[in-house]
GROMACS .gro file of C-alpha atoms in nm:
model
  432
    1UNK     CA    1   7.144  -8.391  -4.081
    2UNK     CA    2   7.281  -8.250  -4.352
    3UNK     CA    3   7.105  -7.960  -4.564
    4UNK     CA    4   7.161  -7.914  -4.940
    5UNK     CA    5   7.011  -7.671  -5.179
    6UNK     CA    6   6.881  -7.784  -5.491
    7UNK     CA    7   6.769  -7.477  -5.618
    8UNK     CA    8   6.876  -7.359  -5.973
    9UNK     CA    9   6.792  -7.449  -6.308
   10UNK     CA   10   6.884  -7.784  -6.196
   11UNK     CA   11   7.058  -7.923  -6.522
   12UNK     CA   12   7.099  -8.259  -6.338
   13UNK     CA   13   6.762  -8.358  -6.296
   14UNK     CA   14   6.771  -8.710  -6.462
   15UNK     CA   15   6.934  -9.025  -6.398
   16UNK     CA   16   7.190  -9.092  -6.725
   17UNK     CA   17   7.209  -9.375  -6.799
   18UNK     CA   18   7.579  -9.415  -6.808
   19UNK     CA   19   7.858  -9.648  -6.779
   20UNK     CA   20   8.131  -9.415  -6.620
   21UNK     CA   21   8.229  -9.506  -6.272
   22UNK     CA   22   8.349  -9.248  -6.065
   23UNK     CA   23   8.568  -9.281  -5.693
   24UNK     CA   24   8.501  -8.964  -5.515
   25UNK     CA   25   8.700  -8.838  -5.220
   26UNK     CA   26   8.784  -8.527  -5.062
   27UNK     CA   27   8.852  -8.299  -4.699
   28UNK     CA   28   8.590  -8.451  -4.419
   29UNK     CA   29   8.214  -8.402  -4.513
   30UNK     CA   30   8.077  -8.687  -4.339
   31UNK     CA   31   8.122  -8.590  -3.960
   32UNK     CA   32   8.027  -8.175  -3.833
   33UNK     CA   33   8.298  -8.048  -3.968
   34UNK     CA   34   8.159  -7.711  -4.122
   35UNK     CA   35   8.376  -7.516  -4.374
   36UNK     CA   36   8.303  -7.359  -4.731
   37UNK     CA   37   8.486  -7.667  -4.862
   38UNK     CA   38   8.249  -7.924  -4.699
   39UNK     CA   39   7.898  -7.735  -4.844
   40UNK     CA   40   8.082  -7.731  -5.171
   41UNK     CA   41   8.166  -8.088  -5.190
   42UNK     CA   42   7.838  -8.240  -5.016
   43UNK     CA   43   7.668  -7.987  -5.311
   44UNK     CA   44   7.841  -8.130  -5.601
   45UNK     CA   45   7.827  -8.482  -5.513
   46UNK     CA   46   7.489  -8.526  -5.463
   47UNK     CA   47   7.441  -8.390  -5.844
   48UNK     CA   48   7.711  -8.610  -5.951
   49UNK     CA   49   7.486  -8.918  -5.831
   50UNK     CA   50   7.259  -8.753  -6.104
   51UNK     CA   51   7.515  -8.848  -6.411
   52UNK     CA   52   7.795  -9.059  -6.281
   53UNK     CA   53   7.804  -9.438  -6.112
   54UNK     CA   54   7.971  -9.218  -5.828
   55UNK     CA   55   8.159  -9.453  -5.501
   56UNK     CA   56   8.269  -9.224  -5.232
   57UNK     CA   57   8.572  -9.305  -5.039
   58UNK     CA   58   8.538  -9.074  -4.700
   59UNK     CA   59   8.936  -8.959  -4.600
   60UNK     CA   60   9.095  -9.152  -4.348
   61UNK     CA   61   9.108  -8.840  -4.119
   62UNK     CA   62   8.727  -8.955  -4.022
   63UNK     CA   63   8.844  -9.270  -3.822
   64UNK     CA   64   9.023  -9.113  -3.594
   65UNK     CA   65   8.911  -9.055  -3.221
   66UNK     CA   66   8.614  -9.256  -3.304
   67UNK     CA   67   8.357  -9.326  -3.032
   68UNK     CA   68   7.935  -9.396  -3.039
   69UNK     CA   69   7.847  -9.056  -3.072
   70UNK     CA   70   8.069  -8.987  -3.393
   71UNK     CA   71   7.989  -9.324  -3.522
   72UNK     CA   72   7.613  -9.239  -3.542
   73UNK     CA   73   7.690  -8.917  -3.712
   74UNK     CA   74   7.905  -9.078  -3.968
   75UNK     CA   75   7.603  -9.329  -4.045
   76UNK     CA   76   7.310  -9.038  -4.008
   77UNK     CA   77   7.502  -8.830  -4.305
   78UNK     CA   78   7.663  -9.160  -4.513
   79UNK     CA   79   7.326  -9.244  -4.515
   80UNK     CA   80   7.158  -8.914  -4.657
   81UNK     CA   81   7.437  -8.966  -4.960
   82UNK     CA   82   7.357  -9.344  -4.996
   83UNK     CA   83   6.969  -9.194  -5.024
   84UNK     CA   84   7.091  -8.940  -5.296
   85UNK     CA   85   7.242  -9.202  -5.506
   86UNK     CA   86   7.589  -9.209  -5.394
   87UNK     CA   87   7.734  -9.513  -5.296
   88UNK     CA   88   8.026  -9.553  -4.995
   89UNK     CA   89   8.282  -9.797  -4.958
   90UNK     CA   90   8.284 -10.111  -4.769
   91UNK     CA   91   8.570 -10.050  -4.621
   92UNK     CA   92   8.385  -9.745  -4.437
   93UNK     CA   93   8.190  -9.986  -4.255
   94UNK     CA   94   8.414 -10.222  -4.192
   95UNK     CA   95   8.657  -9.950  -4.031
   96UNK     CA   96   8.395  -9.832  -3.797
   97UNK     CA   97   8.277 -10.159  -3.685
   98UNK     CA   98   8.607 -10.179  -3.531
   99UNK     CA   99   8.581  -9.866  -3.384
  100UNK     CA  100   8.883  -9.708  -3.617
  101UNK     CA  101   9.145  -9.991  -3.505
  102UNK     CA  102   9.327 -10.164  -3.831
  103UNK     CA  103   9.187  -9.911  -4.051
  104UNK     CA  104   9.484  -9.886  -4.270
  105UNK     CA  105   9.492 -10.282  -4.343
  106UNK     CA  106   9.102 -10.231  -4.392
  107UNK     CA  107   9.100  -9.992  -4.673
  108UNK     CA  108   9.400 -10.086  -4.876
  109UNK     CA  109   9.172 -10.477  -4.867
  110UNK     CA  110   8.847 -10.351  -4.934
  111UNK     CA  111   8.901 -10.056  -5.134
  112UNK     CA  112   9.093 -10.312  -5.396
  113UNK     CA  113   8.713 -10.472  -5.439
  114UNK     CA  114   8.590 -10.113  -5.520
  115UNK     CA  115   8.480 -10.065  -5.884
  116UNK     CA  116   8.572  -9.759  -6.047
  117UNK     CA  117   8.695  -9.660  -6.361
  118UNK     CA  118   8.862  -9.286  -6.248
  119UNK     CA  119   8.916  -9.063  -5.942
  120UNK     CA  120   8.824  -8.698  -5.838
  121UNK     CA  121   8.896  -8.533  -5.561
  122UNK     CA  122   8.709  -8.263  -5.505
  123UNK     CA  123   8.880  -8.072  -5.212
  124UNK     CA  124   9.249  -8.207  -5.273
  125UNK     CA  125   9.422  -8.231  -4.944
  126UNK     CA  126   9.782  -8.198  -4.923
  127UNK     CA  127   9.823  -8.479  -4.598
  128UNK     CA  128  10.060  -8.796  -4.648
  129UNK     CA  129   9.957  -9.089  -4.458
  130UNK     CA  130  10.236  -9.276  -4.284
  131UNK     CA  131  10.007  -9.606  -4.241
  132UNK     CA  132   9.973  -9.668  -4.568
  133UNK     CA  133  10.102  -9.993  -4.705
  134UNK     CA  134  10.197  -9.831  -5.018
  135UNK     CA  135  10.408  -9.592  -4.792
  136UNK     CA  136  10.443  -9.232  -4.718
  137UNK     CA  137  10.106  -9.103  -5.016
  138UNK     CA  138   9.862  -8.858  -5.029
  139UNK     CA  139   9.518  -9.008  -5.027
  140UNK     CA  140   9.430  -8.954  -5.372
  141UNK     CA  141   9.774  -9.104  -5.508
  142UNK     CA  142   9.731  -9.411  -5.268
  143UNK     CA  143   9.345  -9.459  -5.406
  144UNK     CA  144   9.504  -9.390  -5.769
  145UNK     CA  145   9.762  -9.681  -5.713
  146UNK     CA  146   9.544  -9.941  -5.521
  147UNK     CA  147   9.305  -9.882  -5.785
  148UNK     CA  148   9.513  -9.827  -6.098
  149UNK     CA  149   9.303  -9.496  -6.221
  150UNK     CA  150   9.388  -9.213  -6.352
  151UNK     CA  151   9.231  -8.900  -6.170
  152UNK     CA  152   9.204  -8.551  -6.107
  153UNK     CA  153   9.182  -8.292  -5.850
  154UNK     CA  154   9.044  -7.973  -5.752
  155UNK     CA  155   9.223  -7.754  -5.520
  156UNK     CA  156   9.019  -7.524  -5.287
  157UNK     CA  157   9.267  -7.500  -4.984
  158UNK     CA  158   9.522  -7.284  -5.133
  159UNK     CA  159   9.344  -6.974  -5.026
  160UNK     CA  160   9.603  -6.757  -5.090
  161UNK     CA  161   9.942  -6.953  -5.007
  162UNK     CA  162  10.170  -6.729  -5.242
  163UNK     CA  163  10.490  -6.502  -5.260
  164UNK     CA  164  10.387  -6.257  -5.046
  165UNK     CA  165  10.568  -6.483  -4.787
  166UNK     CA  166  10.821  -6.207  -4.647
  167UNK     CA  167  10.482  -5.908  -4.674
  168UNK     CA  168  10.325  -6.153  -4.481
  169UNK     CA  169  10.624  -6.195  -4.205
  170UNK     CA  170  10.624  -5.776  -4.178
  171UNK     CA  171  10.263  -5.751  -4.122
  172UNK     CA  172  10.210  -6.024  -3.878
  173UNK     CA  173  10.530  -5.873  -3.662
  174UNK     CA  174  10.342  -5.549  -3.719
  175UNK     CA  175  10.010  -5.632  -3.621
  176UNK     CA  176  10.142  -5.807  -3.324
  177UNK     CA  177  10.312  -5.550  -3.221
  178UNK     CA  178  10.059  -5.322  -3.246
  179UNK     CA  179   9.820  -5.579  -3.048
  180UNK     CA  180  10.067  -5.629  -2.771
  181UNK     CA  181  10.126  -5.982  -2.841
  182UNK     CA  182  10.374  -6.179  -3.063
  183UNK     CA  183  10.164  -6.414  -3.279
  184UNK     CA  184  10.464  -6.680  -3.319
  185UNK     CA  185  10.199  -6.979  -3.348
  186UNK     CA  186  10.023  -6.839  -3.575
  187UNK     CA  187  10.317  -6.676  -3.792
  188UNK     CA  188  10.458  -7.077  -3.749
  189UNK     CA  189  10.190  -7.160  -3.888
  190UNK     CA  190  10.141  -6.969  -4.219
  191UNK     CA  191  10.544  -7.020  -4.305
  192UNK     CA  192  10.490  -7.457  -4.251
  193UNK     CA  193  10.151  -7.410  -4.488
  194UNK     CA  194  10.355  -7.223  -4.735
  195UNK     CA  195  10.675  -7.442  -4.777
  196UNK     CA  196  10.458  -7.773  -4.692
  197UNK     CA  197  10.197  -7.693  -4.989
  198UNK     CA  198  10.460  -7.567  -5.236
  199UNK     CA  199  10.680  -7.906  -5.172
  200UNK     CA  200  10.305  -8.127  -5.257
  201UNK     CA  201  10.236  -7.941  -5.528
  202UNK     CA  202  10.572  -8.005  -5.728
  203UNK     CA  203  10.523  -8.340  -5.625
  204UNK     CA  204  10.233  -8.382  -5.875
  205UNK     CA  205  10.420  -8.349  -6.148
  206UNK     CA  206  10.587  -8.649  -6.124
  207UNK     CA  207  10.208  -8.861  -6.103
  208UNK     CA  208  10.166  -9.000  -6.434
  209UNK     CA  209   9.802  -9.095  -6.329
  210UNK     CA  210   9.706  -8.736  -6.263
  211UNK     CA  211   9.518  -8.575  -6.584
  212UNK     CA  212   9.412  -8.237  -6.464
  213UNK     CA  213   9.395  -7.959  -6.204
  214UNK     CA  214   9.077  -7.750  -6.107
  215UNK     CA  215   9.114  -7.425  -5.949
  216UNK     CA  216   8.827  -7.198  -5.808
  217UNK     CA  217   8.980  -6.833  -5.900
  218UNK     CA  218   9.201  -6.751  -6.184
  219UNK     CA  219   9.434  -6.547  -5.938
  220UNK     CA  220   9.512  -6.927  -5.765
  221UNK     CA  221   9.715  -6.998  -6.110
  222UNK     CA  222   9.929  -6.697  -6.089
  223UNK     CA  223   9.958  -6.685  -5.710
  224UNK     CA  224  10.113  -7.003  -5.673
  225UNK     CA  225  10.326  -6.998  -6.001
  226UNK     CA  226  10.231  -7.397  -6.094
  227UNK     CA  227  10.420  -7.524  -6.400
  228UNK     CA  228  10.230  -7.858  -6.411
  229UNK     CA  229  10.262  -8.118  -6.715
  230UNK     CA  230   9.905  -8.134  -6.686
  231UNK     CA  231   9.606  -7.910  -6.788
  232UNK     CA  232   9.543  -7.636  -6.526
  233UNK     CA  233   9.112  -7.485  -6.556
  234UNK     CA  234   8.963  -7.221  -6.344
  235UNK     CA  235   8.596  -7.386  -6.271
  236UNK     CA  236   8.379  -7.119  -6.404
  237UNK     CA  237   8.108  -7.050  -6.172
  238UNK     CA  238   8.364  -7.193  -5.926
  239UNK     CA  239   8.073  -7.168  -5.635
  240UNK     CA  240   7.689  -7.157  -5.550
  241UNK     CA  241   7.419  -7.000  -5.392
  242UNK     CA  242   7.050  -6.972  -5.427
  243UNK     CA  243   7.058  -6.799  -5.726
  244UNK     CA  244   6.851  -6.495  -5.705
  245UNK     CA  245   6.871  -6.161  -5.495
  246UNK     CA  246   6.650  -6.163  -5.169
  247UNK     CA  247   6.491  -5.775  -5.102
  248UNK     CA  248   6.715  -5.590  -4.824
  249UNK     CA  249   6.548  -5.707  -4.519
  250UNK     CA  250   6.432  -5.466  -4.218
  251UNK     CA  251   6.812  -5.426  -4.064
  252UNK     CA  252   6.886  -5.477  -3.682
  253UNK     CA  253   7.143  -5.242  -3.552
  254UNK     CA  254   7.422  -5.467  -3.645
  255UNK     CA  255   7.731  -5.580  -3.833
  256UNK     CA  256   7.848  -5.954  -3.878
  257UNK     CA  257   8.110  -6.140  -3.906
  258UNK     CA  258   8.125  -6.521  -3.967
  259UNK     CA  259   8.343  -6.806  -4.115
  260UNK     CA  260   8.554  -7.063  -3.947
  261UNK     CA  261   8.722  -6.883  -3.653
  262UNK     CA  262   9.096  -6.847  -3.689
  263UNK     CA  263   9.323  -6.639  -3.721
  264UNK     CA  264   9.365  -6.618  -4.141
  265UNK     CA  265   9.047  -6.537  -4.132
  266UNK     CA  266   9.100  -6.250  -3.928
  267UNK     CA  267   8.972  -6.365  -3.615
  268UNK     CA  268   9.238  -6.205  -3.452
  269UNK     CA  269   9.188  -5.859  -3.577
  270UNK     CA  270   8.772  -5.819  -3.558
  271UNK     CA  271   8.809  -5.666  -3.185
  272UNK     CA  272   9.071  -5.382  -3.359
  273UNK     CA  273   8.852  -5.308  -3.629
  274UNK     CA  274   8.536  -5.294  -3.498
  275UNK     CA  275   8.663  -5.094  -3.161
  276UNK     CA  276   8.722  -4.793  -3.428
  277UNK     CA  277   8.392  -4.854  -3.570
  278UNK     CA  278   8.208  -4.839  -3.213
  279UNK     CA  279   8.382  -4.543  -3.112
  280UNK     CA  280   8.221  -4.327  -3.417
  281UNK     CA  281   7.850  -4.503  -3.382
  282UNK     CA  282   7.623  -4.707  -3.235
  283UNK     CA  283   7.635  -5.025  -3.365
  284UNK     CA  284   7.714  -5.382  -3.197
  285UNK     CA  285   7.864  -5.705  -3.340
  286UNK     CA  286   7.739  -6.068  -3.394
  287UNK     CA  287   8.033  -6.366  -3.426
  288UNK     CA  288   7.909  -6.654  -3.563
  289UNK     CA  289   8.087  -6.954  -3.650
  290UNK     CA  290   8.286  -7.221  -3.430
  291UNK     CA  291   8.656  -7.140  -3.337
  292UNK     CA  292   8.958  -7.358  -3.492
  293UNK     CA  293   9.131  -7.382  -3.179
  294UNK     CA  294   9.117  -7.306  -2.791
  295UNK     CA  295   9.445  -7.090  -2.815
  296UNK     CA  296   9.211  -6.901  -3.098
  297UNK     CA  297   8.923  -6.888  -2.899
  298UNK     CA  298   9.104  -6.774  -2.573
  299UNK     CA  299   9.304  -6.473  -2.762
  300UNK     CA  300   8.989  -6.359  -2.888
  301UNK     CA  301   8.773  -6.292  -2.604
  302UNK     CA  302   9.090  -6.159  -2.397
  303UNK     CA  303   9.121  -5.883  -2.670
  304UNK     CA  304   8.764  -5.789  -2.620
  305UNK     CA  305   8.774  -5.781  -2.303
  306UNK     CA  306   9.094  -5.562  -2.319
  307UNK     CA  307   8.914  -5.353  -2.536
  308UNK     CA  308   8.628  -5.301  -2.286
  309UNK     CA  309   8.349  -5.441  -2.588
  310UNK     CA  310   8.253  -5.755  -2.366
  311UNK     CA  311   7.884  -5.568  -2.430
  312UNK     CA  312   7.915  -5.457  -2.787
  313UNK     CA  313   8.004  -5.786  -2.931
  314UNK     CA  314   7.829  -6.049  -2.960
  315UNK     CA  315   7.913  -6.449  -2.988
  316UNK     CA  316   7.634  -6.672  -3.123
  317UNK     CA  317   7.831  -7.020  -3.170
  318UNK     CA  318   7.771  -7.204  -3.459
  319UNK     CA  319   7.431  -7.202  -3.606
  320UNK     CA  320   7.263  -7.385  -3.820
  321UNK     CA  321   7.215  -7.239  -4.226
  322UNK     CA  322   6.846  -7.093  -4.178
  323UNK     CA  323   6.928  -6.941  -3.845
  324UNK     CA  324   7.257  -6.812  -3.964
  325UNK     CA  325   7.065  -6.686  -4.261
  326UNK     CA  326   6.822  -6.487  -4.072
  327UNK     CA  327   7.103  -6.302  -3.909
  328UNK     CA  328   7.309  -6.224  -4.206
  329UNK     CA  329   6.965  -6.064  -4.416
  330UNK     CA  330   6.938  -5.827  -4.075
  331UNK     CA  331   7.284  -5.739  -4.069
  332UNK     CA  332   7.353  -5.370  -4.211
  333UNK     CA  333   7.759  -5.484  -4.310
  334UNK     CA  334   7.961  -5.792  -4.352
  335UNK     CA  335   8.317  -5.741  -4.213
  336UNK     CA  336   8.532  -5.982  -4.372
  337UNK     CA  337   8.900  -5.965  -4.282
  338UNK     CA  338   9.009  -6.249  -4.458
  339UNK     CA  339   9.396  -6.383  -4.569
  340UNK     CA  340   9.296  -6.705  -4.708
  341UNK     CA  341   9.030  -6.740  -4.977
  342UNK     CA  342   8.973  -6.948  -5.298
  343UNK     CA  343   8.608  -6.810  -5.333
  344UNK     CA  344   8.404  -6.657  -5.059
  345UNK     CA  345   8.094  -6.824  -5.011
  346UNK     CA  346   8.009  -6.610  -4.711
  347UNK     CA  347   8.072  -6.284  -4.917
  348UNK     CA  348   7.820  -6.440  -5.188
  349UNK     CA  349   7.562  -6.497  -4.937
  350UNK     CA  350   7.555  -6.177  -4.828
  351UNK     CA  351   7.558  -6.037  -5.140
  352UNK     CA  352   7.257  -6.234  -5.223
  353UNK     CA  353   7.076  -6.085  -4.945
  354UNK     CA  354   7.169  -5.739  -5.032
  355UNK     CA  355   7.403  -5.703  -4.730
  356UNK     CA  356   7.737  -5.469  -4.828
  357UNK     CA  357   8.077  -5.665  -4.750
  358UNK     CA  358   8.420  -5.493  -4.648
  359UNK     CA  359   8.726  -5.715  -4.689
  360UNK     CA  360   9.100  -5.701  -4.769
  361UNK     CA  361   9.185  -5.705  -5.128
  362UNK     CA  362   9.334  -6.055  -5.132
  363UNK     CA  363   9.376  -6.257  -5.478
  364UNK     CA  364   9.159  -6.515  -5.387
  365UNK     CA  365   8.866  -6.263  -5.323
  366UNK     CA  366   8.930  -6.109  -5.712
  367UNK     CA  367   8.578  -6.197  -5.848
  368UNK     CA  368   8.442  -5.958  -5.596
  369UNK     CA  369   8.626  -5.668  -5.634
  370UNK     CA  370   8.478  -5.399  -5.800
  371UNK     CA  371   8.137  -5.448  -5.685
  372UNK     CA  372   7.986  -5.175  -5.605
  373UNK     CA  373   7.865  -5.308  -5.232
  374UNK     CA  374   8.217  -5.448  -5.171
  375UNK     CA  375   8.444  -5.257  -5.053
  376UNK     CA  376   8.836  -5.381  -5.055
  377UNK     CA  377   9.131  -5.260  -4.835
  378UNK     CA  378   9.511  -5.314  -4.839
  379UNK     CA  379   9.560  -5.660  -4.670
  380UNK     CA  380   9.608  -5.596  -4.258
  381UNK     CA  381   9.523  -5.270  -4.300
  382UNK     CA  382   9.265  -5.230  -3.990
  383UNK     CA  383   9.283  -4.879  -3.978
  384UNK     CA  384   9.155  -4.819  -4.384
  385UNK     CA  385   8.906  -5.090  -4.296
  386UNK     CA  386   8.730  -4.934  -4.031
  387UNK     CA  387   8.710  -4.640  -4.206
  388UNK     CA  388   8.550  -4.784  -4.521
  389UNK     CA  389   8.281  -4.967  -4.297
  390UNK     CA  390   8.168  -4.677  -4.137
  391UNK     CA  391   8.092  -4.485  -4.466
  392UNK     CA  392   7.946  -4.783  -4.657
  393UNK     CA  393   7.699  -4.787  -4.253
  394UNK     CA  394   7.646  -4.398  -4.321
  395UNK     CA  395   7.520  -4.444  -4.700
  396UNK     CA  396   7.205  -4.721  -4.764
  397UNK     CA  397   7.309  -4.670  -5.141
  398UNK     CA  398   7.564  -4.957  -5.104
  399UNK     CA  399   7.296  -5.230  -5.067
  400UNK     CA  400   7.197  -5.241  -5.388
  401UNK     CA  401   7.333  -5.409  -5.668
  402UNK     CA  402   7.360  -5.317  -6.032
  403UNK     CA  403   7.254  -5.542  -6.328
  404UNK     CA  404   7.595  -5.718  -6.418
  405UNK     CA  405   7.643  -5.787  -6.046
  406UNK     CA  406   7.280  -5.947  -6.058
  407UNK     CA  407   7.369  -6.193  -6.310
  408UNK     CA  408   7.700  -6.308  -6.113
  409UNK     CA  409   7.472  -6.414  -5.858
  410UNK     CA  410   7.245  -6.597  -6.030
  411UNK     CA  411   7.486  -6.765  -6.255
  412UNK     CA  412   7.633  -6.901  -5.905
  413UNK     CA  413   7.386  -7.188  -5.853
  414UNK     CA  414   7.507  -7.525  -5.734
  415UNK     CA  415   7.367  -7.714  -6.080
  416UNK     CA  416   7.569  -7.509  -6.244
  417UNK     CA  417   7.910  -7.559  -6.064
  418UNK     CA  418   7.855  -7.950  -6.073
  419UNK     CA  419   7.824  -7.931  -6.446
  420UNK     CA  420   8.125  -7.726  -6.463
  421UNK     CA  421   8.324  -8.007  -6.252
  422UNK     CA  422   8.180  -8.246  -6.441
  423UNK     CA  423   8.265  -8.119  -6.828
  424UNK     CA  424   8.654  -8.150  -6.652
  425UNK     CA  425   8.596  -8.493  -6.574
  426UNK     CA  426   8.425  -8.598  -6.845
  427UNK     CA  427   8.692  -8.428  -7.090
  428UNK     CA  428   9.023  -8.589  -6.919
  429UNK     CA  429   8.912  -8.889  -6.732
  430UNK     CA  430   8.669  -9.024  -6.961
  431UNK     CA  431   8.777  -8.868  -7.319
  432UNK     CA  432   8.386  -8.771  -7.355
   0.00000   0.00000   0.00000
């Protein structure tokens, strides 16, 4: 089931009346995929039910490897949208009755019946599908076309795909060496994002139906040096939360460290970083989340048991938001190694429970920095890292927040970030 907050001054309460027909797509939200994108998206488009005639169109990525089990959790959650207002395309149905076969031939028939006036998509993905009858398109441009709409996008994915390309190369060849293993599939894997995502991106300049692009951090528009014909907008808040600052809990004797498991995230350098910290105190450390791959999740729990910490740290899986919740408010530090951010969402949460956060001083992570219970370190610098979590553990100053910093969090409410999507849409999709 899926779980949205609809705290906030909730400024979408009531149904407009309104004419304006909106096609919604975006990354995967209807199967258990779990990413800062997905909460985002499910967020907003429940509150977009609130003011829009909104028809989602789920990307084709969902119909593959389809069996019973997925086909009852793509029902259970199209269902909790269809309950929130949101309709979902025929051809949805019509794919999964068929278990995923023909699903190409499906959509481009019954998505022509869909009616819609514009598209937004509000987790742009940069994947061409070769089944397409239109040919080699992104999703968006092939819903665009089929439906003759203009539309716009938002791009949370870029994390922080930039120049630092040959910084990058150094540090990885560093760090591996260092580690004792040569990280060529991962390495691989940052140089085909960068080139792949650069290529896409030029590409929309030459889509007369696209009217606008919405970034989550103003360091996005810099960091990837886009000279679009179109208006570029930072959303402004770009992300949400609960919207008000919990009391510091009673703390466990812990740090955390959750988000998807992979290696941009800094899966891959937790067991370095945290084997300094154990070695000066007493602490242990909870994993949470679910890893990206098996080669991940195999590297990972050789290195701590290299490291001799097979007792000091601790894996919980993936847990559900309350759970997960529970553990972050005990934790005494967030470590947050991260190389690819738009907007933290876990560093907000733990902010919001008055947990202090340590985490490289990336550009996607600028809102954050200078916060005085965030700490930021040079990027792959596990050594400065270390250090900086075991003073902010040594001083109970750092979980407290100062006025400013209080209104950033409450600002970042999920009513609020729909309405900030929604004065883009309404501006250059439907001239409002």
């Amino acid at each position: 089931m899926i779980n949205i907050s609809l705290n906030g001054r909730f400024l979408f309460k009531y149904k407009y009346p309104t004419s304006m027909k909106l096609g919604v797509t975006g990354t995967d939200i209807l199967s258990k995929k779990i990413s800062g994108g997905s909460r985002h998206q499910k967020e907003v488009l429940v509150r977009f039910a609130k003011r829009y005639d909104v028809t989602y169109f789920p990307d084709p990525v969902i119909y593959s490897d389809i069996n019973q089990n997925k086909i009852k959790t793509l029902k259970e959650n199209a269902k909790f949208f269809e309950d929130n207002g949101v309709k979902i395309t025929d051809a949805f149905y019509k794919i999964i009755e068929k278990n995923g076969k023909n699903k190409f031939e499906l959509m481009d028939k019954y998505i022509k019946e869909s009616d819609v006036d514009a598209i937004y998509n509000m987790d742009y993905l940069y994947a061409l599908y070769h089944g397409l009858k239109s040919g080699y398109l992104n999703y968006t441009r092939y819903l665009s076309k089929l439906l003759d709409s203009n539309y716009g996008i938002c791009i949370q994915g870029l994390g922080d795909i930039n120049n630092h390309l040959f910084y990058s190369f150094y540090s990885f060849s560093y760090l591996s060496a260092k580690m004792g293993k040569y990280f060529f599939y991962p390495y691989l894997e940052f140089v085909y994002d960068y080139f792949y995502i650069k290529e896409q991106l030029t590409r929309l300049n030459y889509d007369k139906n696209l009217k606008f692009i919405a970034l989550l951090n103003p360091s996005q528009k810099k960091n990837i040096n886009l000279k679009a014909r179109v208006p570029i907008e930072v959303l402004y808040p770009s992300s949400g939360f609960m919207g008000y600052i919990e009391a510091p809990a009673k703390k466990d004797n812990k740090i955390i460290y959750y988000s998807r498991l992979n290696f941009m995230k800094g899966l891959l350098e937790i067991p370095y970083i945290f084997k300094k910290i154990s070695e000066r105190i007493d602490v242990y450390l909870e994993v949470i989340g679910k890893f990206n791959t098996k080669y991940e999740e195999d590297e990972f729990f050789s290195m701590i048991k290299k490291l001799g910490l097979t007792e000091k740290i601790k894996y919980k899986g993936y847990l559900p938001d309350e759970e997960l919740r529970e553990e972050l408010k005990t934790s005494m530090l967030l470590l947050y190694p991260s190389h690819s951010d738009s907007f933290s969402l876990v560093i907000l949460e733990a902010l919001s429970y008055s947990v202090p956060v340590v985490a490289y001083d990336i550009p996607g992570l600028s809102y954050f920095k200078g916060f005085s219970n965030v700490k930021m370190v040079k990027e792959f610098d596990i050594n400065s890292m270390a250090a900086a979590a075991l003073n902010m553990l040594k001083d109970s100053r750092f979980s407290e927040l100062n006025e400013s910093e209080k209104k950033f969090i409450k600002i970042h409410v999920w009513d609020n970030v729909a309405m900030e999507h929604s004065r883009l849409i309404d501006k250059y999709l439907f001239n409002k």
